[in-house]
GROMACS .gro file of C-alpha atoms in nm:
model
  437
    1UNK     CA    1   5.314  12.972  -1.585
    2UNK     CA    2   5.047  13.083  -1.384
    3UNK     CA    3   4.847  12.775  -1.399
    4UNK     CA    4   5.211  12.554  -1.359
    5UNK     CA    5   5.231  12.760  -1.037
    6UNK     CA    6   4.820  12.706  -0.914
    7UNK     CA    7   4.959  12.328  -0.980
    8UNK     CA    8   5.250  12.329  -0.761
    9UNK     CA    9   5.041  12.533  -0.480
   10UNK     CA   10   4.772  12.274  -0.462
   11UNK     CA   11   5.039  11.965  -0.452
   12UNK     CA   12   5.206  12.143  -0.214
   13UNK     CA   13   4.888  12.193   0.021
   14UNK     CA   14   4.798  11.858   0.010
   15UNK     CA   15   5.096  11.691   0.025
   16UNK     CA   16   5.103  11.906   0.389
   17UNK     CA   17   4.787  11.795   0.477
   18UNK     CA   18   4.887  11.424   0.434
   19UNK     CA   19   5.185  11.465   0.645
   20UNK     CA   20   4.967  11.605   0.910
   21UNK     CA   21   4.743  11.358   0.902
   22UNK     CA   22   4.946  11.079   0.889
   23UNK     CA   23   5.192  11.257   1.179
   24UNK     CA   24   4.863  11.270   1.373
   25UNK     CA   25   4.768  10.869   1.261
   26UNK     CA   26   5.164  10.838   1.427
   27UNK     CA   27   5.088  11.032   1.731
   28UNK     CA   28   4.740  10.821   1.816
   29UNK     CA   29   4.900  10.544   1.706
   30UNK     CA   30   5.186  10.599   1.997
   31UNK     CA   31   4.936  10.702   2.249
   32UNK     CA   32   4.734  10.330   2.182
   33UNK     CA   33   5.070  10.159   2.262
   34UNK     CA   34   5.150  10.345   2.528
   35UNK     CA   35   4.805  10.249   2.685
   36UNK     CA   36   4.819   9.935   2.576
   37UNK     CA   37   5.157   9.927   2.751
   38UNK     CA   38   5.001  10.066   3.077
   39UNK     CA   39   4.701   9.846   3.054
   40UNK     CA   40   4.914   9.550   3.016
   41UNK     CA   41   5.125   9.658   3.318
   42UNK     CA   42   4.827   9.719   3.543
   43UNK     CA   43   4.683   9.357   3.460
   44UNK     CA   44   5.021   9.218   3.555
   45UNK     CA   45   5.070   9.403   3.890
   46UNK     CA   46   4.661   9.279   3.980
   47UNK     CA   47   4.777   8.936   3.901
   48UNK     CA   48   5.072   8.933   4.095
   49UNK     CA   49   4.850   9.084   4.380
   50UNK     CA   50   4.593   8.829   4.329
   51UNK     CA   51   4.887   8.559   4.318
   52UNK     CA   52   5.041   8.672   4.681
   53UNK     CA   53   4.777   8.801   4.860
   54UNK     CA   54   4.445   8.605   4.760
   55UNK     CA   55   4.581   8.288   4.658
   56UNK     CA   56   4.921   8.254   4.843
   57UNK     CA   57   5.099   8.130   4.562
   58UNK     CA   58   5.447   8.159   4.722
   59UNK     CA   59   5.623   8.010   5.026
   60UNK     CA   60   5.651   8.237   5.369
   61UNK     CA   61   5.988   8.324   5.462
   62UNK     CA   62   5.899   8.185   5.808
   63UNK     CA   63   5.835   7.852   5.681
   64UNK     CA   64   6.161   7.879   5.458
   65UNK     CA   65   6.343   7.958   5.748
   66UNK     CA   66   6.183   7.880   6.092
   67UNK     CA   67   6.474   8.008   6.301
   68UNK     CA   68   6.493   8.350   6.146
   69UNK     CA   69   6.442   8.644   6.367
   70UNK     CA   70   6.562   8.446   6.684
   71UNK     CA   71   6.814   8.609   6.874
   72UNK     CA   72   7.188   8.495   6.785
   73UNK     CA   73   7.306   8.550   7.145
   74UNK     CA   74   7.301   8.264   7.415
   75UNK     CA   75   7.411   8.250   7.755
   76UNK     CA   76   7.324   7.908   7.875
   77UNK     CA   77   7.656   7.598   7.780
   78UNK     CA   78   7.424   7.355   7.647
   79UNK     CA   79   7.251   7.579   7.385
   80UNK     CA   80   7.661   7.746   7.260
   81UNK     CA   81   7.758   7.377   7.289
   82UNK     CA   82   7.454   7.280   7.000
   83UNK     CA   83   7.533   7.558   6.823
   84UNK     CA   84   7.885   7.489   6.740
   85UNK     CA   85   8.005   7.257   6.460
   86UNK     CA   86   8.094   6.918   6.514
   87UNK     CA   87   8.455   6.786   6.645
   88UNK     CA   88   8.489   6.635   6.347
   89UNK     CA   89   8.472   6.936   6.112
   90UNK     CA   90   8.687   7.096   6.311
   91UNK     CA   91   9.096   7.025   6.279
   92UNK     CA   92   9.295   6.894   6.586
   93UNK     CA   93   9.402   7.237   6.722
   94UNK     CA   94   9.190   7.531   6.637
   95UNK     CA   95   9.218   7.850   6.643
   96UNK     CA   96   8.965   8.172   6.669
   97UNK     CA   97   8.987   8.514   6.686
   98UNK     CA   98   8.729   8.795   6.763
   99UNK     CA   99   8.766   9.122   6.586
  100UNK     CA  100   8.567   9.421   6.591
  101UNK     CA  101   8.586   9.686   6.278
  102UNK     CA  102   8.506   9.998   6.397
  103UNK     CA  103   8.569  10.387   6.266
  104UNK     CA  104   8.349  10.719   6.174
  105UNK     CA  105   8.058  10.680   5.927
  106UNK     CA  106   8.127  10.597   5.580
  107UNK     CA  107   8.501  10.531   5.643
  108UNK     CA  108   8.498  10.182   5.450
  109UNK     CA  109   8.433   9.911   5.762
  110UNK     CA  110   8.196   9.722   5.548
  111UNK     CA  111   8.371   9.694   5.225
  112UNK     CA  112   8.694   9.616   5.445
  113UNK     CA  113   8.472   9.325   5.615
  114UNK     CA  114   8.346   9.190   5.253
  115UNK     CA  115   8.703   9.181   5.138
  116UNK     CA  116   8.868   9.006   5.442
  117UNK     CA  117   8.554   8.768   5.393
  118UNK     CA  118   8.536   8.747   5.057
  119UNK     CA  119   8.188   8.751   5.048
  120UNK     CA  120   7.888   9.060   4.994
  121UNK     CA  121   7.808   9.019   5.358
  122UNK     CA  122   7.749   9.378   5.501
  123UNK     CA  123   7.574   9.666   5.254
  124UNK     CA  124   7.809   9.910   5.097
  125UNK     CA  125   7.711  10.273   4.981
  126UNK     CA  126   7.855  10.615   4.987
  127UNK     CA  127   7.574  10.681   5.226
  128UNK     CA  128   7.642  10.765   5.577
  129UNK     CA  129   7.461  10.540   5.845
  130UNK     CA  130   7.366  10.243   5.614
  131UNK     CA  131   7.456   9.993   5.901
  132UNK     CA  132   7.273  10.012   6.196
  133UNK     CA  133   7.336   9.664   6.349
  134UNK     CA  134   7.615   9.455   6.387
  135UNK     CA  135   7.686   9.240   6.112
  136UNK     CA  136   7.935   8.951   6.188
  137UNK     CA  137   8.162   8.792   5.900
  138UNK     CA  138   8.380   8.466   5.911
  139UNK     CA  139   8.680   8.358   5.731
  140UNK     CA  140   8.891   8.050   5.774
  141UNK     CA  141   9.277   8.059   5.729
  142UNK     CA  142   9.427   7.710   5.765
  143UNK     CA  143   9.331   7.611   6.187
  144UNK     CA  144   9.214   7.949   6.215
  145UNK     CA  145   8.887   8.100   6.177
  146UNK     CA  146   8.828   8.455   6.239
  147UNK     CA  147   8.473   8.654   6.306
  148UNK     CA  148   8.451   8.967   6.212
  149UNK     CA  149   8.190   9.229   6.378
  150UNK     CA  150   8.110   9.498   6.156
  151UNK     CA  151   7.910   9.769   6.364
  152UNK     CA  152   7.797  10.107   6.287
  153UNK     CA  153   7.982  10.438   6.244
  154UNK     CA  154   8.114  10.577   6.546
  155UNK     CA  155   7.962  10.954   6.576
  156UNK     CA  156   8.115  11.136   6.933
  157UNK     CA  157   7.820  11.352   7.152
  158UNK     CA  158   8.041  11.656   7.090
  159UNK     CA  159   7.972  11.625   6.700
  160UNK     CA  160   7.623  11.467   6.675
  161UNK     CA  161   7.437  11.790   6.582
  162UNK     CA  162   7.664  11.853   6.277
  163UNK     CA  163   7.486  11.814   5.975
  164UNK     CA  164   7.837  11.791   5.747
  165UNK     CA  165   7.968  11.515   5.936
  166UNK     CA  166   7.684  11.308   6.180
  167UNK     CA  167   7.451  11.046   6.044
  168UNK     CA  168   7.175  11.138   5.851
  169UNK     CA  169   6.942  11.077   6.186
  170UNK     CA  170   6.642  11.299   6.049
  171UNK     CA  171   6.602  11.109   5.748
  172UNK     CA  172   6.518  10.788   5.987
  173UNK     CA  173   6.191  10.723   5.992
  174UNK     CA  174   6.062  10.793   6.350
  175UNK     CA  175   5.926  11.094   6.566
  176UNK     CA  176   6.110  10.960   6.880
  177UNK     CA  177   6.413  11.138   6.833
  178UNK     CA  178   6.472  11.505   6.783
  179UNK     CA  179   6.811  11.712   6.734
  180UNK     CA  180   6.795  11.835   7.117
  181UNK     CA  181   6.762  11.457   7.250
  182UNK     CA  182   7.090  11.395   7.015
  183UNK     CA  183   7.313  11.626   7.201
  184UNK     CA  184   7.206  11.471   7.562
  185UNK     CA  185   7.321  11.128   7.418
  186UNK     CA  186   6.981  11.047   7.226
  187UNK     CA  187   6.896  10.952   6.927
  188UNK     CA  188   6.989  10.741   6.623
  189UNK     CA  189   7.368  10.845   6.619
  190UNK     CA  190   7.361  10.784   6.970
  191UNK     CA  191   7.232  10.432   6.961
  192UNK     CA  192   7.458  10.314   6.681
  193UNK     CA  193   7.766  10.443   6.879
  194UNK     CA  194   7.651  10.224   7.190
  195UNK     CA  195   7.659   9.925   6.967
  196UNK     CA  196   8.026  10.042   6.830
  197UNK     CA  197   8.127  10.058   7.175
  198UNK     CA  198   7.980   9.745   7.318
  199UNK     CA  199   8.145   9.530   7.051
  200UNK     CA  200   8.452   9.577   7.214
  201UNK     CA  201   8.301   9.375   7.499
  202UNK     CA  202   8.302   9.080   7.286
  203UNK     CA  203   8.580   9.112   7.098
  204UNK     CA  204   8.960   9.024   7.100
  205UNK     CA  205   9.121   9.280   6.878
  206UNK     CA  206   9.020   9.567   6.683
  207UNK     CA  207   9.076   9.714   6.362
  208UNK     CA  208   9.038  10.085   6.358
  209UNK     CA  209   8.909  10.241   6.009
  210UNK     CA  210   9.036  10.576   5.890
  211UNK     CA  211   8.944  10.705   5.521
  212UNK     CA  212   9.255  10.879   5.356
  213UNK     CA  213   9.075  10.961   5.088
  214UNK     CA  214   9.045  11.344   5.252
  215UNK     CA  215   9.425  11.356   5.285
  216UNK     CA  216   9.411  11.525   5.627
  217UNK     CA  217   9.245  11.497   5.973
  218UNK     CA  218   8.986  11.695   6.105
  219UNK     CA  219   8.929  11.766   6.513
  220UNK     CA  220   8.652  11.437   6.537
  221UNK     CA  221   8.879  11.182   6.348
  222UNK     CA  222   9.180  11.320   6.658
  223UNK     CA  223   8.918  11.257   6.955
  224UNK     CA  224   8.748  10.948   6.798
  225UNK     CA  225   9.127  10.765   6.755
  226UNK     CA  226   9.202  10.914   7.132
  227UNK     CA  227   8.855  10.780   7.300
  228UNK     CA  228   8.875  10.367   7.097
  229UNK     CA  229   9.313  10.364   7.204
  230UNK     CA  230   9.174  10.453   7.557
  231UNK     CA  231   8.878  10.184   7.564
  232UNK     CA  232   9.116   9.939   7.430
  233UNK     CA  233   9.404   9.983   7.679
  234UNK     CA  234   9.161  10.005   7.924
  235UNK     CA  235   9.021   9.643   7.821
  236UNK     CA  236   9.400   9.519   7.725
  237UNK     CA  237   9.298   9.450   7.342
  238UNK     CA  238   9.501   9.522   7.065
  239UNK     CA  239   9.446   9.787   6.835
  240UNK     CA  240   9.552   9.745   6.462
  241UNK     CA  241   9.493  10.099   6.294
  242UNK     CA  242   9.398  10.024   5.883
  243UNK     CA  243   9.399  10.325   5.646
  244UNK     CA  244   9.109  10.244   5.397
  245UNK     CA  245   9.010  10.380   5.034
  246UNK     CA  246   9.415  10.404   4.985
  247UNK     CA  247   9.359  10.410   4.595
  248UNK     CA  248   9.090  10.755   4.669
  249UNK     CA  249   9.358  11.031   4.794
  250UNK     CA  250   9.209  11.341   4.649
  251UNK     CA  251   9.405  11.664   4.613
  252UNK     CA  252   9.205  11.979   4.754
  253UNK     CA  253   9.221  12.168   4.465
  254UNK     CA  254   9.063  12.432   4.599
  255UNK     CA  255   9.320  12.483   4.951
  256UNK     CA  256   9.656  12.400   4.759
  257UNK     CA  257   9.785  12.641   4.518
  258UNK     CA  258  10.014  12.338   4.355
  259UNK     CA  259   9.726  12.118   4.306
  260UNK     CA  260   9.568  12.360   4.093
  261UNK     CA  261   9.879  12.431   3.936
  262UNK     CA  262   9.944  12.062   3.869
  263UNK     CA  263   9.590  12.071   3.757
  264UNK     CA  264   9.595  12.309   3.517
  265UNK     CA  265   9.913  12.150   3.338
  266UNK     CA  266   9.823  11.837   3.385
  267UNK     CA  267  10.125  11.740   3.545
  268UNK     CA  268  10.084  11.411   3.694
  269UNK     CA  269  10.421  11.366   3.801
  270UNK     CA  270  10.369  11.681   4.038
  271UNK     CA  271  10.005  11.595   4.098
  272UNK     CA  272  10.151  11.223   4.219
  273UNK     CA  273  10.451  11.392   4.429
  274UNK     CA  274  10.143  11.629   4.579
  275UNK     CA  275   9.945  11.345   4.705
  276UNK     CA  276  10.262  11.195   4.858
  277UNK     CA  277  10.320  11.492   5.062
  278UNK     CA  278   9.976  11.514   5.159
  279UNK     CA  279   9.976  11.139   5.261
  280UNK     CA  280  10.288  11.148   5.458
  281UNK     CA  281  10.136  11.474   5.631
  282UNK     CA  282   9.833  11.243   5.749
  283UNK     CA  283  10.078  10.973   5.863
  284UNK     CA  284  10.260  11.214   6.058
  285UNK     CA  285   9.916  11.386   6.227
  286UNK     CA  286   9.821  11.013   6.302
  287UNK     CA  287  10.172  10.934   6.461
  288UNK     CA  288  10.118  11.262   6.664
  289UNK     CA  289   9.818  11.179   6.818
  290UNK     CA  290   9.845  11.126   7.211
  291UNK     CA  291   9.735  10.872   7.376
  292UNK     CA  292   9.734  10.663   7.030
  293UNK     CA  293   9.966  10.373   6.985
  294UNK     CA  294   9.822  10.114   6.766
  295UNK     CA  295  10.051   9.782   6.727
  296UNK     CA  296  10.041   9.821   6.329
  297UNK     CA  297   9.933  10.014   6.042
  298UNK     CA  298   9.812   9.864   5.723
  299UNK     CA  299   9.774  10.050   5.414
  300UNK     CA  300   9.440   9.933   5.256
  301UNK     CA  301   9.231   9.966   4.915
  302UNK     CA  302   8.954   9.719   4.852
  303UNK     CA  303   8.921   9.817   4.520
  304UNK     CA  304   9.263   9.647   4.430
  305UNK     CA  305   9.324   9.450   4.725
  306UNK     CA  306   9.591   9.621   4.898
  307UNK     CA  307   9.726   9.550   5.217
  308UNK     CA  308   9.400   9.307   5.255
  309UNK     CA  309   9.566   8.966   5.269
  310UNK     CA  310   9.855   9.135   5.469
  311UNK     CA  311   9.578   9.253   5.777
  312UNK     CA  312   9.448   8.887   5.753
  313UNK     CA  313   9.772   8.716   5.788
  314UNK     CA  314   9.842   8.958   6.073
  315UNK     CA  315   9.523   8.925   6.244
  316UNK     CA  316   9.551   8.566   6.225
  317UNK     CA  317   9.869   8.580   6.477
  318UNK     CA  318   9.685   8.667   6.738
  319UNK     CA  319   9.454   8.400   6.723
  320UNK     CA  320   9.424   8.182   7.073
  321UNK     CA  321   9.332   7.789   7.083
  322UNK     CA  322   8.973   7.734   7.097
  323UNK     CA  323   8.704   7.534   6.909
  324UNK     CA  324   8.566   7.725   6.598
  325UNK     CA  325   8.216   7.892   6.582
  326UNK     CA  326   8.090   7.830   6.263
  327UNK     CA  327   8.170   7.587   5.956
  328UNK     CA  328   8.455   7.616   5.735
  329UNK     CA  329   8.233   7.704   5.423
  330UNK     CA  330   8.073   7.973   5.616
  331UNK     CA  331   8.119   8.364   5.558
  332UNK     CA  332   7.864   8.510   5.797
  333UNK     CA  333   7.593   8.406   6.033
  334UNK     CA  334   7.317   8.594   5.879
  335UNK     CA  335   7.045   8.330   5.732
  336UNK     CA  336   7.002   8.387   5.347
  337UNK     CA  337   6.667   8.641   5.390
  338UNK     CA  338   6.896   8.797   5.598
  339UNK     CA  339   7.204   8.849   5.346
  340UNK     CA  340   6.922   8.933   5.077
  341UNK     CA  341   6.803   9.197   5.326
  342UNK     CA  342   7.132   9.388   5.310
  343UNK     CA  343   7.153   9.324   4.958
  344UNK     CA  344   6.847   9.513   4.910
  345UNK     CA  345   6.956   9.802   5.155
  346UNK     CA  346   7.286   9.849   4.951
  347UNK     CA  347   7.089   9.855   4.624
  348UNK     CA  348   6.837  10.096   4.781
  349UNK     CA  349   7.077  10.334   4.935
  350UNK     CA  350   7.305  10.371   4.600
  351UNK     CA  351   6.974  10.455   4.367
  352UNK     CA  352   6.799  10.636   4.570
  353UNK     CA  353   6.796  10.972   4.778
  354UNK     CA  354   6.921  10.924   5.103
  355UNK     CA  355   6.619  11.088   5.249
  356UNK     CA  356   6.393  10.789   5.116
  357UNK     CA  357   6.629  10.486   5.127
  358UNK     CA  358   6.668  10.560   5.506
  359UNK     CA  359   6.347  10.607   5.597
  360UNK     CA  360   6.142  10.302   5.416
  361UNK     CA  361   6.152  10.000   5.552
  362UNK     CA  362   6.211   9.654   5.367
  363UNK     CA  363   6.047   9.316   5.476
  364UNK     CA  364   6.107   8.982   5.301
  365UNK     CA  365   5.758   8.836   5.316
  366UNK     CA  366   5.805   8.507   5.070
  367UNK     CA  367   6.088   8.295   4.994
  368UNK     CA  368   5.983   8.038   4.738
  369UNK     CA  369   6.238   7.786   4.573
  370UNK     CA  370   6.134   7.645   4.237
  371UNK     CA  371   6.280   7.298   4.126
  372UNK     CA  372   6.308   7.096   3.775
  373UNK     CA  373   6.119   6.759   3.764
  374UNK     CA  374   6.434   6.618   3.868
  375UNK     CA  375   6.477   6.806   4.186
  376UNK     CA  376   6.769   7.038   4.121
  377UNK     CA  377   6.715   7.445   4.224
  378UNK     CA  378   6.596   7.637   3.910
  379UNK     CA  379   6.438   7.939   4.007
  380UNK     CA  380   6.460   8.164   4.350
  381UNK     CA  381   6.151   8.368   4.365
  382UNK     CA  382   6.162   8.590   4.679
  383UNK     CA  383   5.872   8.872   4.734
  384UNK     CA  384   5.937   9.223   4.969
  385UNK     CA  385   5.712   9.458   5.096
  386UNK     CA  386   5.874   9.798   5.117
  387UNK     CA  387   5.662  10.083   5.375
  388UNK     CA  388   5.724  10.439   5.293
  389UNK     CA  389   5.582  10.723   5.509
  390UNK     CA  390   5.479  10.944   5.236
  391UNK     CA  391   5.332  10.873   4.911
  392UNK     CA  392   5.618  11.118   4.775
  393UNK     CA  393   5.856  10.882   4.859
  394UNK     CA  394   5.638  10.599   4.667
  395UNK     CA  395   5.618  10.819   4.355
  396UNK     CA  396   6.007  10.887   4.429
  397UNK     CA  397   6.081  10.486   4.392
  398UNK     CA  398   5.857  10.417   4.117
  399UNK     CA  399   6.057  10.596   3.924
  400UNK     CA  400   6.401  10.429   4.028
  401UNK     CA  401   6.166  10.124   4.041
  402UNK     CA  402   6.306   9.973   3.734
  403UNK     CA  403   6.707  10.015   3.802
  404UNK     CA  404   6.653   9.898   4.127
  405UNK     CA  405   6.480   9.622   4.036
  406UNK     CA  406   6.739   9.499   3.753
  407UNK     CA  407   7.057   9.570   4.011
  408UNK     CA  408   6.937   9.375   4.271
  409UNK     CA  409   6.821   9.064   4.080
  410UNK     CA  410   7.180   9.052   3.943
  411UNK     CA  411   7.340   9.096   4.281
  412UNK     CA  412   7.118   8.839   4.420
  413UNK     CA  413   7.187   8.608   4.138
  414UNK     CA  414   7.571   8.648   4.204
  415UNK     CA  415   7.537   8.577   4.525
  416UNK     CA  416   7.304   8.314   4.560
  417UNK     CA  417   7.456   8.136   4.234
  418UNK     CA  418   7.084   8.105   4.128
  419UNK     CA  419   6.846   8.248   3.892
  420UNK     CA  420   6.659   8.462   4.092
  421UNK     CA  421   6.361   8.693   4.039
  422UNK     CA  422   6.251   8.947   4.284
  423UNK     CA  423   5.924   9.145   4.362
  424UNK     CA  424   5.773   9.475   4.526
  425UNK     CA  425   5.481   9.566   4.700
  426UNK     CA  426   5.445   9.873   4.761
  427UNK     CA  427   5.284  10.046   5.082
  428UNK     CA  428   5.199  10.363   5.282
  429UNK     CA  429   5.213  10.352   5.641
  430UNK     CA  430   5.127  10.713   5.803
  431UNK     CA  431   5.273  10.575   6.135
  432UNK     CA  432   5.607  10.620   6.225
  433UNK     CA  433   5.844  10.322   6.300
  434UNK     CA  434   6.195  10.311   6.315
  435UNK     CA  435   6.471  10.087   6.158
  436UNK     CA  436   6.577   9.787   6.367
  437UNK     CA  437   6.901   9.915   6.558
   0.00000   0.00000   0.00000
């Protein structure tokens, strides 16, 4: 027995010191690919360098496109007579229509502009103050083409400074603007509301966003409806009120007593009458609202199309005779680096933390088309440099770097109706700049 037991004691030990070594042999062994791994990425990322930088293996953006980054806007005849299509792509009696989308931040203009459009023209996120430029759109209905302006969120002087409800303005990345230059009409905010405002200038009708998604209004949504109804009676242009995110009307669980109640039975037929209730009691603080008189009131949801084709086919009546601006194929003016650009913003703002995707800066550097030996498009290859201010920020996107990477070579490939294949270089730049506004 005793010597049966020695036996067992001594398999025992070494069959424990195999499985230590060999769970050792497994770690080293996991540690070697993972270097490898590393080593193989490094040697990639030094060739793709080498490719761009040293040997210019790629086509500038510049010589892709040589009109982009000239300005849109012309005064002169002879330069907006060259710029518009030809008589005959046009039909005998055409129509147009200017229309400016305008609301608070993060109240749904953009995705309401891609949907009347049909196109990813303008960047969507949950993130307040991701445009900061107009963005025009174009659609075509029959004689009638229609050109949208979608322009940043609308924040009033009296609630700049609130950090709730104003645009993220210290994320931006620039020391030209401080929170006591914001309330004297300064600032980010401040300079994307100008734009809002001077749209209206341009524009024919507008189209007023409102979020219902909170199912009530608060003091800012009351003044912002009562300042845009005055500027447009004031300039005689129609205002057509649209209630976005329709398919979004949350129940405060935490203000009503029934929608906790509903909640906690899971009662949908009460939850469902609850969010009626709450809706009408929106429609009635809108209707309430003096001086507001819109000349219609469209229910919208972009998610399943409601009340979309219905605001077109309105929009489209008050059209006037007059030759179109752009081609009927056309969704948007933006040149392709440009669409790409706000592709990239979208995609930036939606994986990363606000704090970052606001405050780097994106540039399109090469644009480079690669063809099959019989000249047909195969490949899009198109290379950005992206500046951050801190090398946090750098070790931040690294980390998203992947995601980011993957979600905007598919959105770029459904756009473009290409294979395309995107690249980073990444930089620090210790001196402040701000986004184009």
């Amino acid at each position: 027995m005793r010597c049966s037991s020695t036996l067992r004691l001594g398999w025992a030990r070494s069959t424990g010191v195999r499985r230590l070594a060999s769970r050792d042999q497994w770690t080293e062994r996991v540690k070697d690919l993972v270097a490898a791994d590393k080593a193989v990425a490094t040697r990639h990322a030094d060739e793709h360098a080498a490719r761009i930088y040293r040997h210019k293996d790629y086509t500038p953006v510049e010589e892709a496109f040589p009109t982009l980054g000239q300005s849109k806007w012309v005064n002169s005849d002879a330069a907006v007579d060259a710029l518009l299509p030809p008589p005959e792509s046009q039909p005998e009696k055409p129509f147009n229509l200017r229309v400016a989308i305008l609301g608070p931040p993060n109240s749904g203009k953009s995705s309401l502009m891609n949907a009347l459009v049909t196109s990813r023209v303008s960047a969507v996120s949950g993130m307040p103050g991701t445009t900061s430029t107009w963005v025009r759109g174009v659609t075509t209905v029959h004689d009638t083409q229609i050109v949208f302006y979608d322009t940043p969120g609308i924040v009033l002087p009296a609630f700049a400074t609130n950090k709730r409800r104003a645009v993220p303005y210290a994320f931006l990345r620039t020391d030209a603007f401080k929170p006591s230059q914001v309330k004297s009409g300064g600032g980010p905010p401040a300079l994307w509301t100008r734009l809002a405002w001077e749209s209206l200038m341009e524009v024919d009708v507008c189209v007023l966003c409102h979020a219902v998604g909170l199912g009530f209004l608060e003091k800012e949504h009351v003044e912002l409806f009562q300042e845009v109804s005055t500027r447009c009676t004031s300039r005689r242009i129609p205002l057509i009120l649209a209630l976005t995110k329709c398919d979004k009307l949350a129940v405060d669980k935490q203000r009503s007593g029934a929608g906790r109640r509903a909640s906690s039975a899971n009662d949908s037929s009460n939850m469902a009458t609850l969010k009626k209730e709450m809706y009408f009691a929106l429609r009635g603080a809108i209707e309430s609202i003096k001086p507001f008189s819109p000349t219609a009131v469209f229910e919208t949801s972009v998610r399943t199309f409601q009340g979309v084709i219905p605001l077109k086919d309105h929009l489209a009546r008050h059209a006037s005779p007059g030759p179109w601006e752009f081609f009927r194929t056309q969704s948007t003016d933006l040149l392709p680096p440009e669409v790409a650009t706000q592709i990239a913003d979208e995609v930036f703002c939606c994986l990363l933390p606000g704090k970052i995707a606001l405050s780097c800066v994106k540039k399109i550097v090469g644009w480079t088309v690669r063809t099959f030996p019989d000249g047909r498009p195969s490949q899009l290859s198109i290379h950005i440099e992206v500046f951050f201010e801190r090398p946090t920020n750098m070790y931040t996107f690294f980390t998203h770097r992947r995601a980011i990477h993957e979600s905007l070579q598919l959105k770029l490939t459904r756009q473009f109706k290409r294979d395309v294949r995107v690249s980073f270089q990444e930089f620090i730049t210790p001196r402040p700049f701000a986004r184009p506004v």
